[in-house]
Each structure stands twice: as C-alpha cells, then as structure tokens.
Coordinates of C-alpha atoms in Angstrom, one line a residue:
X1 CA -3.2 1.1 -20.3
X2 CA -4.3 0.9 -16.7
X3 CA -7.5 1.0 -14.7
X4 CA -7.5 1.2 -10.9
X5 CA -10.8 0.7 -9.0
X6 CA -10.5 1.4 -5.3
X7 CA -12.3 0.0 -2.2
X8 CA -15.6 1.9 -2.7
X9 CA -15.7 1.5 -6.5
X10 CA -13.9 4.8 -7.0
X11 CA -12.0 5.1 -10.3
X12 CA -8.6 6.7 -9.5
X13 CA -5.3 7.2 -11.3
X14 CA -3.5 4.4 -9.6
X15 CA -3.2 2.8 -6.1
X16 CA 0.1 4.6 -5.4
X17 CA -1.6 8.0 -5.9
X18 CA -4.7 7.3 -3.8
X19 CA -3.7 9.0 -0.6
X20 CA -2.2 12.1 -2.2
X21 CA -4.4 15.1 -2.8
X22 CA -7.2 14.4 -5.3
X23 CA -6.4 11.3 -7.3
X24 CA -10.0 10.6 -8.2
X25 CA -10.7 10.7 -12.0
X26 CA -13.5 13.2 -12.5
X27 CA -16.1 13.6 -15.1
X28 CA -16.1 17.0 -16.9
X29 CA -18.8 18.1 -14.4
X30 CA -16.1 17.6 -11.7
X31 CA -18.0 14.6 -10.2
X32 CA -15.7 11.8 -9.1
X33 CA -16.2 8.7 -11.3
X34 CA -17.4 5.5 -9.6
X35 CA -17.7 2.1 -11.2
X36 CA -21.4 2.3 -10.6
X37 CA -21.6 5.3 -13.1
X38 CA -21.3 2.7 -15.9
X39 CA -18.8 4.7 -18.0
X40 CA -16.7 2.8 -20.5
X41 CA -12.9 2.8 -20.4
X42 CA -13.0 5.1 -23.5
X43 CA -15.3 7.6 -21.8
X44 CA -13.1 7.7 -18.7
X45 CA -10.0 8.1 -20.8
X46 CA -11.5 11.0 -22.7
X47 CA -12.3 13.1 -19.6
X48 CA -10.7 16.5 -19.3
X49 CA -9.1 15.2 -16.0
X50 CA -7.3 12.4 -17.9
X51 CA -6.3 14.6 -20.8
X52 CA -4.9 17.2 -18.5
X53 CA -3.0 14.5 -16.6
X54 CA -1.4 13.2 -19.8
X55 CA -0.4 16.6 -21.0
X56 CA 1.2 17.4 -17.6
X57 CA 3.2 14.3 -17.8
X58 CA 4.3 14.8 -21.4
X59 CA 5.4 18.3 -20.4
X60 CA 7.5 16.9 -17.6
X61 CA 5.3 18.3 -14.8
X62 CA 4.3 16.2 -11.8
X63 CA 0.6 16.0 -11.2
X64 CA -0.2 16.6 -7.6
X65 CA -1.5 13.0 -7.2
X66 CA 1.9 11.6 -8.2
X67 CA 3.7 12.9 -5.1
X68 CA 4.7 9.4 -3.8
X69 CA 6.5 8.4 -7.0
X70 CA 8.2 11.8 -7.1
X71 CA 9.3 11.4 -3.5
X72 CA 10.5 7.8 -4.1
X73 CA 12.6 8.8 -7.1
X74 CA 14.0 11.8 -5.2
X75 CA 15.2 9.5 -2.4
X76 CA 16.8 7.0 -4.8
X77 CA 14.2 4.3 -4.8
X78 CA 12.4 2.7 -7.7
X79 CA 8.9 4.2 -8.1
X80 CA 5.8 2.6 -9.4
X81 CA 6.0 5.0 -12.4
X82 CA 9.4 3.7 -13.3
X83 CA 8.4 0.0 -12.8
X84 CA 5.3 0.3 -14.9
X85 CA 7.2 2.2 -17.7
X86 CA 9.6 -0.8 -17.9
X87 CA 6.8 -3.3 -17.7
X88 CA 4.8 -1.8 -20.6
X89 CA 7.6 -0.2 -22.6
X90 CA 6.6 -2.0 -25.8
X91 CA 3.3 0.0 -25.8
X92 CA 4.8 3.4 -25.1
X93 CA 5.9 4.4 -28.6
X94 CA 2.5 3.7 -30.1
X95 CA 0.7 5.6 -27.3
X96 CA 3.0 8.6 -27.7
X97 CA 2.5 8.6 -31.5
X98 CA -1.3 8.5 -31.1
X99 CA -1.8 11.1 -28.3
X100 CA -2.9 14.4 -29.8
X101 CA -2.2 17.9 -28.7
X102 CA -5.3 18.1 -26.6
X103 CA -4.3 15.0 -24.6
X104 CA -6.7 12.5 -26.3
X105 CA -5.2 9.0 -26.5
X106 CA -6.4 5.6 -27.6
X107 CA -7.6 3.5 -24.6
X108 CA -7.1 -0.2 -24.5
X109 CA -6.8 -1.3 -20.9
X110 CA -4.0 -3.9 -20.5
X111 CA -3.6 -3.7 -16.7
X112 CA -6.4 -3.8 -14.1
X113 CA -6.1 -3.3 -10.4
X114 CA -9.1 -4.0 -8.2
X115 CA -9.8 -3.6 -4.5
X116 CA -13.0 -5.7 -4.3
X117 CA -14.1 -4.5 -0.9
X118 CA -12.7 -4.4 2.7
X119 CA -13.0 -8.0 3.8
X120 CA -9.9 -8.6 5.8
X121 CA -8.8 -10.8 8.7
X122 CA -6.3 -8.3 10.2
X123 CA -6.5 -5.0 12.0
X124 CA -3.2 -3.4 11.1
X125 CA -2.4 -0.3 13.2
X126 CA -1.7 1.9 10.2
X127 CA -4.9 0.9 8.4
X128 CA -8.4 2.3 8.3
X129 CA -11.9 0.7 8.5
X130 CA -12.3 1.5 4.8
X131 CA -9.7 -1.2 4.1
X132 CA -10.5 -3.5 6.9
X133 CA -13.9 -3.4 8.5
X134 CA -12.7 -5.3 11.5
X135 CA -11.2 -1.9 12.7
X136 CA -14.6 -0.4 13.1
X137 CA -14.8 -1.6 16.7
X138 CA -11.7 0.3 17.7
X139 CA -11.5 3.2 15.3
X140 CA -13.4 5.9 17.1
X141 CA -11.3 5.4 20.2
X142 CA -8.1 5.8 18.2
X143 CA -8.9 8.5 15.6
X144 CA -8.6 12.2 15.9
X145 CA -12.1 13.7 16.7
X146 CA -12.7 15.0 13.2
X147 CA -11.8 11.7 11.6
X148 CA -14.2 9.6 13.7
X149 CA -16.8 7.6 11.9
X150 CA -20.5 8.1 12.3
X151 CA -23.2 5.4 12.1
X152 CA -24.0 6.0 8.4
X153 CA -20.4 5.8 7.3
X154 CA -19.8 2.7 9.5
X155 CA -22.7 1.0 7.9
X156 CA -21.3 1.7 4.5
X157 CA -17.9 0.2 5.4
X158 CA -19.7 -2.8 7.0
X159 CA -21.9 -3.6 4.0
X160 CA -20.0 -2.8 0.8
X161 CA -21.8 -4.2 -2.2
X162 CA -20.7 -2.2 -5.2
X163 CA -18.7 -5.2 -6.5
X164 CA -22.0 -7.1 -7.0
X165 CA -22.8 -4.8 -10.0
X166 CA -23.5 -7.1 -12.9
X167 CA -22.2 -4.5 -15.4
X168 CA -18.8 -4.7 -13.7
X169 CA -18.6 -8.4 -14.3
X170 CA -20.0 -8.2 -17.8
X171 CA -17.4 -5.6 -18.7
X172 CA -14.6 -7.6 -17.1
X173 CA -15.6 -10.8 -19.0
X174 CA -15.8 -8.9 -22.3
X175 CA -12.3 -7.3 -21.9
X176 CA -10.3 -9.9 -20.0
X177 CA -8.7 -11.1 -23.3
X178 CA -7.0 -7.6 -23.6
X179 CA -5.3 -8.0 -20.3
X180 CA -1.6 -8.6 -19.7
X181 CA -1.7 -7.8 -16.0
X182 CA -4.3 -8.3 -13.3
X183 CA -3.6 -7.1 -9.7
X184 CA -5.6 -7.5 -6.5
X185 CA -5.2 -6.0 -3.0
X186 CA -7.7 -5.5 -0.3
X187 CA -8.9 -6.0 2.2
X188 CA -7.2 -9.3 2.0
X189 CA -7.6 -10.5 -1.6
X190 CA -7.0 -14.2 -1.0
X191 CA -10.1 -14.4 1.2
X192 CA -12.4 -12.1 -0.9
X193 CA -14.9 -14.3 -2.9
X194 CA -15.0 -11.8 -5.8
X195 CA -11.3 -12.1 -6.4
X196 CA -11.7 -15.9 -6.9
X197 CA -14.6 -15.1 -9.2
X198 CA -12.5 -12.9 -11.4
X199 CA -9.8 -15.6 -11.7
X200 CA -12.4 -18.2 -12.6
X201 CA -13.7 -15.9 -15.3
X202 CA -10.2 -15.5 -16.8
X203 CA -9.8 -19.3 -16.8
X204 CA -13.3 -20.0 -18.3
X205 CA -12.7 -17.3 -21.0
X206 CA -9.4 -18.9 -22.0
X207 CA -7.6 -15.6 -21.2
X208 CA -5.6 -16.6 -18.1
X209 CA -2.6 -17.9 -20.0
X210 CA -1.7 -14.4 -21.2
X211 CA -2.2 -12.7 -17.9
X212 CA 0.4 -12.0 -15.3
X213 CA -1.4 -12.2 -11.9
X214 CA -0.2 -10.2 -8.9
X215 CA -1.4 -9.9 -5.3
X216 CA -0.7 -7.7 -2.3
X217 CA -1.4 -10.3 0.4
X218 CA -0.9 -10.6 4.2
X219 CA 0.1 -14.3 3.7
X220 CA -2.1 -15.5 6.5
X221 CA -3.9 -17.9 4.1
X222 CA -3.2 -19.7 0.8
X223 CA -6.6 -21.0 -0.1
X224 CA -6.8 -24.4 -1.9
X225 CA -8.9 -22.9 -4.7
X226 CA -6.3 -20.3 -5.5
X227 CA -3.6 -23.0 -5.6
X228 CA -5.6 -24.7 -8.3
X229 CA -6.3 -21.5 -10.3
X230 CA -2.8 -20.0 -10.3
X231 CA -1.2 -22.5 -12.6
X232 CA -3.6 -21.5 -15.4
X233 CA -2.1 -18.0 -15.5
X234 CA 1.0 -16.8 -17.3
X235 CA 2.7 -16.3 -13.9
X236 CA 1.8 -15.2 -10.4
X237 CA 3.7 -12.7 -8.4
X238 CA 3.3 -12.1 -4.7
X239 CA 3.9 -8.9 -2.7
X240 CA 3.7 -10.2 0.9
X241 CA 2.7 -7.5 3.3
X242 CA 4.8 -8.3 6.3
X243 CA 6.3 -5.5 8.4
X244 CA 8.6 -7.1 10.9
X245 CA 10.1 -10.4 12.1
X246 CA 8.2 -12.4 14.7
X247 CA 6.1 -10.8 17.5
X248 CA 6.6 -7.3 16.2
X249 CA 4.9 -8.1 13.0
X250 CA 2.0 -9.6 15.0
X251 CA 1.8 -6.4 17.0
X252 CA 1.7 -4.1 13.9
X253 CA -0.5 -6.4 11.8
X254 CA -2.8 -7.7 14.7
X255 CA -3.8 -10.5 15.1
X256 CA -1.4 -12.1 12.7
X257 CA 0.5 -15.1 14.1
X258 CA 4.1 -15.4 13.1
X259 CA 4.2 -19.2 13.2
X260 CA 1.5 -19.4 10.6
X261 CA 3.1 -16.7 8.4
X262 CA 6.4 -18.5 8.6
X263 CA 4.8 -21.8 7.4
X264 CA 3.1 -20.0 4.5
X265 CA 6.3 -18.2 3.5
X266 CA 8.1 -21.6 3.5
X267 CA 5.4 -23.0 1.2
X268 CA 5.8 -20.1 -1.2
X269 CA 9.6 -20.5 -1.1
X270 CA 9.7 -24.3 -1.5
X271 CA 6.7 -24.8 -3.8
X272 CA 7.0 -21.8 -6.1
X273 CA 7.2 -23.9 -9.3
X274 CA 4.1 -26.0 -8.4
X275 CA 2.2 -22.7 -7.6
X276 CA 3.4 -21.1 -10.9
X277 CA 5.1 -18.2 -9.0
X278 CA 7.3 -15.8 -11.0
X279 CA 8.4 -13.9 -8.0
X280 CA 7.7 -13.3 -4.3
X281 CA 8.8 -10.3 -2.4
X282 CA 8.1 -9.1 1.1
X283 CA 6.5 -5.6 1.1
X284 CA 7.4 -3.7 4.3
X285 CA 5.6 -0.5 5.3
X286 CA 8.4 1.4 6.9
X287 CA 7.1 3.2 10.0
X288 CA 8.0 4.3 13.5
X289 CA 7.1 0.8 14.9
X290 CA 9.6 -1.1 12.8
X291 CA 12.3 1.3 11.7
X292 CA 14.7 0.1 14.4
X293 CA 14.3 -3.6 13.5
X294 CA 14.2 -3.8 9.7
X295 CA 17.5 -5.7 9.9
X296 CA 16.0 -8.6 11.7
X297 CA 13.4 -9.3 9.0
X298 CA 16.0 -8.8 6.2
X299 CA 18.4 -11.2 7.9
X300 CA 15.6 -13.7 8.3
X301 CA 14.9 -13.6 4.6
X302 CA 18.6 -13.8 3.6
X303 CA 19.1 -16.9 5.8
X304 CA 15.9 -18.8 5.2
X305 CA 14.8 -18.2 1.6
X306 CA 16.1 -19.1 -1.8
X307 CA 13.2 -18.0 -4.0
X308 CA 11.7 -15.2 -2.0
X309 CA 13.8 -12.1 -2.5
X310 CA 16.2 -11.3 0.3
X311 CA 15.7 -7.6 0.4
X312 CA 12.1 -6.6 0.8
X313 CA 10.3 -3.8 -1.0
X314 CA 10.6 -1.0 1.6
X315 CA 7.6 1.4 1.3
X316 CA 7.7 4.8 3.0
X317 CA 4.6 5.3 5.1
X318 CA 3.3 8.9 4.9
X319 CA -0.2 8.5 6.2
X320 CA -1.2 8.3 9.1
X321 CA 1.4 11.0 9.6
X322 CA 2.0 10.1 13.3
X323 CA 3.6 6.8 12.1
X324 CA 5.9 8.6 9.6
X325 CA 9.6 8.1 10.6
X326 CA 10.5 11.6 9.3
X327 CA 8.8 13.1 12.4
X328 CA 10.9 11.2 15.0
X329 CA 13.2 13.1 17.3
X330 CA 16.7 13.6 15.7
X331 CA 18.5 11.3 18.2
X332 CA 16.1 8.4 17.3
X333 CA 16.5 9.1 13.6
X334 CA 20.2 9.0 14.1
X335 CA 20.0 5.6 15.9
X336 CA 17.8 4.2 13.2
X337 CA 20.1 5.5 10.5
X338 CA 23.1 3.9 12.1
X339 CA 21.4 0.5 12.3
X340 CA 20.4 0.7 8.6
X341 CA 23.9 1.8 7.6
X342 CA 25.4 -1.1 9.6
X343 CA 23.1 -3.5 7.8
X344 CA 24.0 -2.0 4.4
X345 CA 27.8 -2.4 5.3
X346 CA 27.2 -6.1 6.2
X347 CA 25.4 -6.7 2.9
X348 CA 28.2 -5.1 0.9
X349 CA 30.8 -7.1 2.8
X350 CA 28.9 -10.3 2.0
X351 CA 28.7 -9.3 -1.7
X352 CA 24.9 -8.9 -1.6
X353 CA 24.2 -5.7 -3.4
X354 CA 20.8 -6.4 -5.0
X355 CA 18.3 -4.2 -3.4
X356 CA 20.7 -1.9 -1.5
X357 CA 18.9 1.1 -3.2
X358 CA 15.9 0.2 -1.0
X359 CA 18.0 0.8 2.1
X360 CA 19.5 3.9 0.7
X361 CA 16.0 5.2 0.0
X362 CA 15.0 4.7 3.6
X363 CA 18.1 6.4 4.8
X364 CA 17.4 9.4 2.6
X365 CA 13.8 9.6 3.5
X366 CA 14.7 9.5 7.2
X367 CA 16.8 12.6 6.7
X368 CA 14.0 14.5 5.2
X369 CA 11.3 16.3 7.1
X370 CA 11.5 17.7 10.6
X371 CA 10.8 16.3 14.1
X372 CA 7.2 17.1 15.1
X373 CA 6.5 17.1 18.8
X374 CA 2.8 17.2 18.1
X375 CA 2.8 14.2 15.8
X376 CA 4.9 12.2 18.2
X377 CA 2.4 13.1 21.0
X378 CA -0.2 11.7 18.6
X379 CA 1.9 8.6 18.1
X380 CA 2.0 8.1 21.9
X381 CA -1.8 8.7 22.2
X382 CA -2.7 6.3 19.4
X383 CA -0.2 3.6 20.5
X384 CA -1.3 3.8 24.1
X385 CA -4.9 3.4 23.0
X386 CA -4.3 0.4 20.8
X387 CA -2.1 -1.2 23.5
X388 CA -4.9 -0.7 26.1
X389 CA -7.6 -2.2 23.8
X390 CA -5.4 -5.1 22.7
X391 CA -3.5 -5.8 25.9
X392 CA -0.1 -5.1 24.3
X393 CA 3.0 -3.0 25.0
X394 CA 5.2 -1.4 22.4
X395 CA 8.1 -0.8 24.8
X396 CA 8.4 -4.5 25.5
X397 CA 8.9 -5.1 21.7
X398 CA 10.7 -1.9 20.8
X399 CA 12.4 -0.5 23.9
X400 CA 14.0 2.1 21.6
X401 CA 10.7 3.9 21.7
X402 CA 10.5 4.2 25.5
X403 CA 11.5 7.9 25.4
X404 CA 8.5 8.6 23.1
X405 CA 6.1 6.8 25.4
X406 CA 7.0 8.7 28.6
X407 CA 4.5 11.4 29.7
X408 CA 5.5 14.9 28.9
X409 CA 4.6 17.8 31.1
X410 CA 5.7 21.4 31.9
X411 CA 4.9 24.7 30.3
X412 CA 7.8 24.5 27.8
X413 CA 6.6 21.1 26.5
X414 CA 3.0 22.4 26.1
X415 CA 4.2 25.4 24.2
X416 CA 6.3 23.3 21.9
X417 CA 3.3 21.0 21.3
X418 CA 1.1 24.0 20.5
X419 CA 3.6 25.5 18.0
X420 CA 4.2 22.1 16.5
X421 CA 0.5 21.5 16.0
X422 CA 0.1 24.9 14.4
X423 CA 2.8 24.1 11.9
X424 CA 1.2 20.7 11.2
X425 CA -2.2 22.4 10.5
X426 CA -0.5 24.9 8.3
X427 CA 1.1 22.2 6.2
X428 CA -2.2 20.3 5.9
X429 CA -4.1 23.4 4.7
X430 CA -1.3 24.5 2.4
X431 CA -0.8 21.1 0.8
X432 CA -4.5 20.0 1.0
X433 CA -3.4 16.7 2.6
X434 CA -5.8 14.5 4.6
X435 CA -5.5 13.8 8.3

C-alpha cells in the first residue's frame, strides 16, 4: 500500500525504519533501489526483499528494520505499524487473501511519503546535513572523525537534484488518483518547491479531494500558496516538530524563534477550519536536551490550544546515540522520571487522560538501557562544540545538565570511559547500527 522515498531518492520500507539496520529495498542483485532506477511499483513490490519482508511479518517475526516500532510497542506507545494498520484496515483482508505462499502480493500504492530534498531553514542539533544542508558549515567540527563529510559528499548534499527526474513526476501524475494519503517531510516541506508542485498536480488532476494530506513541519512558515491549496484536499493533518517551550526549542532547533512559532501555532489553532485541518499535533523528539522540561511544553499546549492536541506525540530519539536519554546517569534518569510522573499525576487529577500512554512510554524507555560514560562524554563534546559555534550555553537553559558538562579527569574516569567506549563499539558491531 505504501511507498517511501527518502532524501536521496532511496526507496525504503518506511520513514520509521530508515535509521535501523538496512531498510533499503533491494533489487534481487542486492543493489539498493533508487527512484532514478525507474522501477515500477509492481517491480519493487515483487523483489525478493519485499517478499521476504512480507513473509516475516505474516509469520510474526520482526524484520530488523522494524526495530523502532517493536521498541515503541514494548514500551507501551502507539507505533507507526499500529497506526497504519488502523488507517488502512479496510484493505488488509483483500491483501492477505491475495498474498501467496512465496510472498507475492498485488501492489496498488495508496499512500506515498516523499522527502523531496534537504532544503531546510533550521540546523537542529540532532539532525544531519543529509536532511538540512545548512548543517554542512558546522558538521565536521561536531561529528566523530569517521563520520565527517568529504568534499564529494558535501557537494552531493549541497546540490540534490534527483527530484527533477521527469519520470518521477510522470509516474506521480499517472497514479495520484489511487492515493488516499500523501505525506511530506524534509528538509522543511513547506518551503520545498517540489512539494508545492506535487500538491498542484493533485489539484489539477482532480485527485486532491480524495487525498488526506499530512506534513512533518517545523512550523516556522505557513506559505500563502499552501493556504490556498490545502482546502482542495480531503483533509490536512500537521505534525509540528517542536521540541521544547520557548528558548530551549530555539536552542535545539536553531535558529528557530519562539515568538514566530507561537504566532503560527495560534493561526493553526484558530483558523483550522479555514485551512481544512483535520488534526494538528506537536511531535517532540525526546532527547537529553529536553527530557527535564517536557512538562513546560505540555502545559503550554493544555492552557493555550483548543484544536491542537494537548499531549504531543513523544518520539524516542535513538540516533545520534549521545542524545539518547537511556544513556544518562541513573540519578538524572531518576530526576527526569520523577518530573514526568508528577506531570502524569497532575493530568490524571485534572481528568485529562488522553495521551497518557505517551508519557508512560517515555518513562518505560528511560528505564531501559544503561548509563554510558562514553556517550555522555560525547554529549559534552558535541554540546560544547555547538555552543561555541553558536554562542549558546546549555547550562543556562537546562541547569540540570550541569553535572554532565563538567570536565572529568583522573585515572578512574579515563578507565571507565575506555571500558564504556569498548562496550559501545561492541554493540555497534554486534547490532550493525550506524554511528
């Protein structure tokens, strides 16, 4: 039912799987499929990779690329797998009936998810130049040595053009009438010209009225052309990528300005009918920077909005691993857990139970994994470097992290770091994870 095309034109299982192991859909020659290869949806769906994936799922086995959904479900959250199964449940009986013993299944793409390049106006600390080319100026000072970007790779990120492929647009135009759902992320989709082009094609082809349109957007802009196009669609749903209240969000998602974001969120909340919005939810990447202050953003949403959902979608950050909350020292994990539990108790007392599973999922996730002195030393290094380059200070905004930002010395600390790094390397090799 679904086709996901990533930032470089790579065809992958879905956006949730992209950072886990090998989620690239491969030809039978084992070559990763790119949109430039010109394969049809039917040809992609008939590959051994896709057939094996279907059979694994039908047998109740989790493909390696599906680790994030597995983890989300294990921690009590609602996974992308579960959400999509509910969304497209009417198609499932027919698909099951027509999938044969070798994993072949009929292919008629109802949902498309495109990342049409890495044009973005922000440089989020947990991001990568592949998703925002503005980060190229800072990346090599921040990244681990083996992840630094050479001139050739930098030029590729600076000058992405795969989405100019005419076959891509001819194929999109020919099949847009099959679509029930169309999703865009980025980069920042609301400033990417090709996203607007896709919407215009849907309107011109008379297909827009049957399509639910969704965006992951940083909410820094709501372009006038989008405001005119959105009412032509069945509905528009927004996942607003905002990670904290006020200055802390601007720090994480530099150089966002909270005053502008607040104005745009008010527009979304107050003009949702005019803009044809079906829903709007803040999508928060839960990480070391914001784990102590999630309650501030949630309280802001509860007090200010009537249309935007009060409890954001809380997404566990796993990569970069030095921002992963699981690797915090135990005393900081405990402090973060106590704050989240206090928030949960307040919500229950107020009779606001919708979305509590999101908080429960974060609490469970916090309790998993072990403190990593090595990764926390990397957190300090990366944070210090960003702070120096941008003239900022994490301890002014999140004083709870002051212990992590102190210099460590002494033979014992160095030995702990060496052991911790060896464990980290072992996990990467054993699990074939990036980083």
